[in-house]
Amino acid sequence: MTVTSWVPVPAGSDFPVTNLPYGVFEPAGGPARVGVAIGEHVLDLAAVLDEETFAQPSLNTFMAQGRERWQQTRARVTDLLTDEAHRSEVEPALYRLGDVRLLLPFSVADYVDFYASEQHASNIGRMFRPDSPPLMPNWKHLPVGYHGRAGTVVASDTPIVRPSGQRKPPQAEAPMFGPSQRLDIEAEVGFVVGAGSDLGTAVSTEDFAEHVFGVCLVNDWSARDIQAWEYVPLGPFLGKSFATSVSPWIVPLEALQQARVSTPEQDPQPLPYLREKQPWGLDLDLEVSLNDEVIARPPFDALYWSPAQQLAHMTINGACLRTGDFYASGTVSGSEPDQRGSLIELSWNGENPLTLKDGSQRVFLADGDTVTIRATAPGAEGTRIGFGEVTGTIHPAREELS
Amino acid sequence: MTVTSWVPVPAGSDFPVTNLPYGVFEPAGGPARVGVAIGEHVLDLAAVLDEETFAQPSLNTFMAQGRERWQQTRARVTDLLTDEAHRSEVEPALYRLGDVRLLLPFSVADYVDFYASEQHASNIGRMFRPDSPPLMPNWKHLPVGYHGRAGTVVASDTPIVRPSGQRKPPQAEAPMFGPSQRLDIEAEVGFVVGAGSDLGTAVSTEDFAEHVFGVCLVNDWSARDIQAWEYVPLGPFLGKSFATSVSPWIVPLEALQQARVSTPEQDPQPLPYLREKQPWGLDLDLEVSLNDEVIARPPFDALYWSPAQQLAHMTINGACLRTGDFYASGTVSGSEPDQRGSLIELSWNGENPLTLKDGSQRVFLADGDTVTIRATAPGAEGTRIGFGEVTGTIHPAREELS
């Protein structure tokens, strides 16, 4: 059986009917509400399903309703979009994607950023601690992570103003103040928690799909010079907290069943609470573009710690989950030089600047640069599903802060 | 002129009419709403002022209205509670504190924890890096801080379940899993943001009082063994994220005008964005009790970085503020041994265990221990105002996580 929609879906579209990602859109003149992407359209769920749940400027109300409701809704939307009998009823609720504005799809509760790619963590270790083992002693025992700033998680295409702050080059006697000179990207994959958990309980790796609603793309912009000066001993703060961009579409976990793979072999074997009975690695192919030129293709299936392991670790101390909690994988890097998900790795800390097609070179981002991250994954029925994109353009630092 | 209330205020009460801190309370059978503490009572603001703003289970709606509204409200409440003419109208809206339940007073947006006490940072440095300078090179140039977990900021008196997690004693070959053996307190002072700011702008030290609504007490519970194993290189995570307790009353900045003092001399002079024209140090006297026995009296006026400097730093990269953003000072420690705000400092990492009056000894917290933090400050009219208390009792680790 091939599932096809009566809504035309162009070949190569990110949004065949086997995907059906959720987002929040604003039609011309209308208030924001929840929709599902299909081909080149978005379906207004408030119009065809349930006003109270979907006539909302965020997915949180729907996400809080839990997995059974997510499954029912997906089945119902699939039915509406594949059975011609619904066409006359549903067609008026379709908007062309080009005619609507896409917003941040959920209201962020807490934001956690992990560091789960062995290649990324090793690359950073080799660059900054050349005389030590590339990984810290804890790295293969637990998914290292930290809390980021939820209030500066922004929608795709939000302008990224170059941050100012303190930096101290190694040879300088004292720190100086000004716009970051080492503005970087981090290509990551994000996980959105729908159903919360109680304070004092832990969420096991097996309960991952009971809590996590879906997956999106993340660019965790990073000011390497600010970060390098501030981060000892309490971790990254202002070097990260100015902006984190997320893609407008949340791909439901259910659409990713065919993308599930085992993580790479974990040696040493992790402690019991981190073991997975069923694999939650994901075979996503990322693609990072700088000014419309592909500069990296990071493979997510190489990630050492799966998102289910990250969730189990995050709650093992009894920390509760809330609807809208959001966690990202950390920079996704593969083993090949063109699979690295940050400029600091791609340029090897400036030793090998990137040369773009226009002849210009980059070690870090220049004002006016646009970075776009895309990804695809195997979907049901032999389809390929996509995540849309997360994009952002660098604006100059504000003068009064220069 | 002496300002007194027609509501009886016992001598030594934390809540004379010169204080008027805000909280959220739940009367028997009634929904939660905003109130102001006066003596041994709480005044229901929804009943005497404005239903829409104060018949809410958090202060956020009121806090978002901005400083002018905060000032008007304080003036009006002062009038209601001091002018006998209002007595018959107001008296029915007074509840005895013993008859109501006090809740978490605000909905937390982002939570940031600083590390702003020189004595605390130096003590930690001396214990853990005896062969290096006690302070890191960045410490006197910027207020070091990191994001904590907003979703586990809890009301005073919430049970604190001993967290489980990974720890690795220095002599162990591999990490082990189980309940924390080094559960500690951190006596801190917290600042609650009322009025937000725009993404891409910085908030100057001079605009502190335009944004910060008030001040409360914080116990940032810490599992030192979990923290020690996890925190390199991205900072504290599960060692802190299981619980942060806050006091039920938010003392408005306006009640603390007489408590303002200069910070200790700052050498080297900080960069311009961190300089203060008007001092925002605060002369608060903290008192930490373990099982009703005072174990420390940390002085907040010794804090190196003022809360206005912390706010300016937190936003200098353009990070926006939201109503409900919350930041804490970090452990408050003075220069004397009995002025230290954590057990790891009070016991000097176990070298000098505390002996309690019942003859038992403590290096870290035992199950059943209750920790309470109180504070007072100079108020208007020669009064002494108090912060109430933040308290919490340690419950055993959950069996399935042991």
CSV table of C-alpha atoms in Angstrom, one decimal, chain B residues 144 152 173 181 199 201 207 263 281 335 378:
chain,number,residue,atom,x,y,z
B,144,VAL,CA,30.8,34.2,36.8
B,152,THR,CA,12.9,22.5,39.8
B,173,GLU,CA,38.4,3.0,38.8
B,181,GLN,CA,26.8,11.0,49.9
B,199,LEU,CA,16.3,40.7,22.6
B,201,THR,CA,19.6,45.1,24.1
B,207,ASP,CA,18.3,50.4,35.1
B,263,THR,CA,30.2,46.6,47.2
B,281,GLY,CA,25.1,46.2,47.4
B,335,SER,CA,35.6,36.1,56.0
B,378,PRO,CA,17.6,47.8,57.8
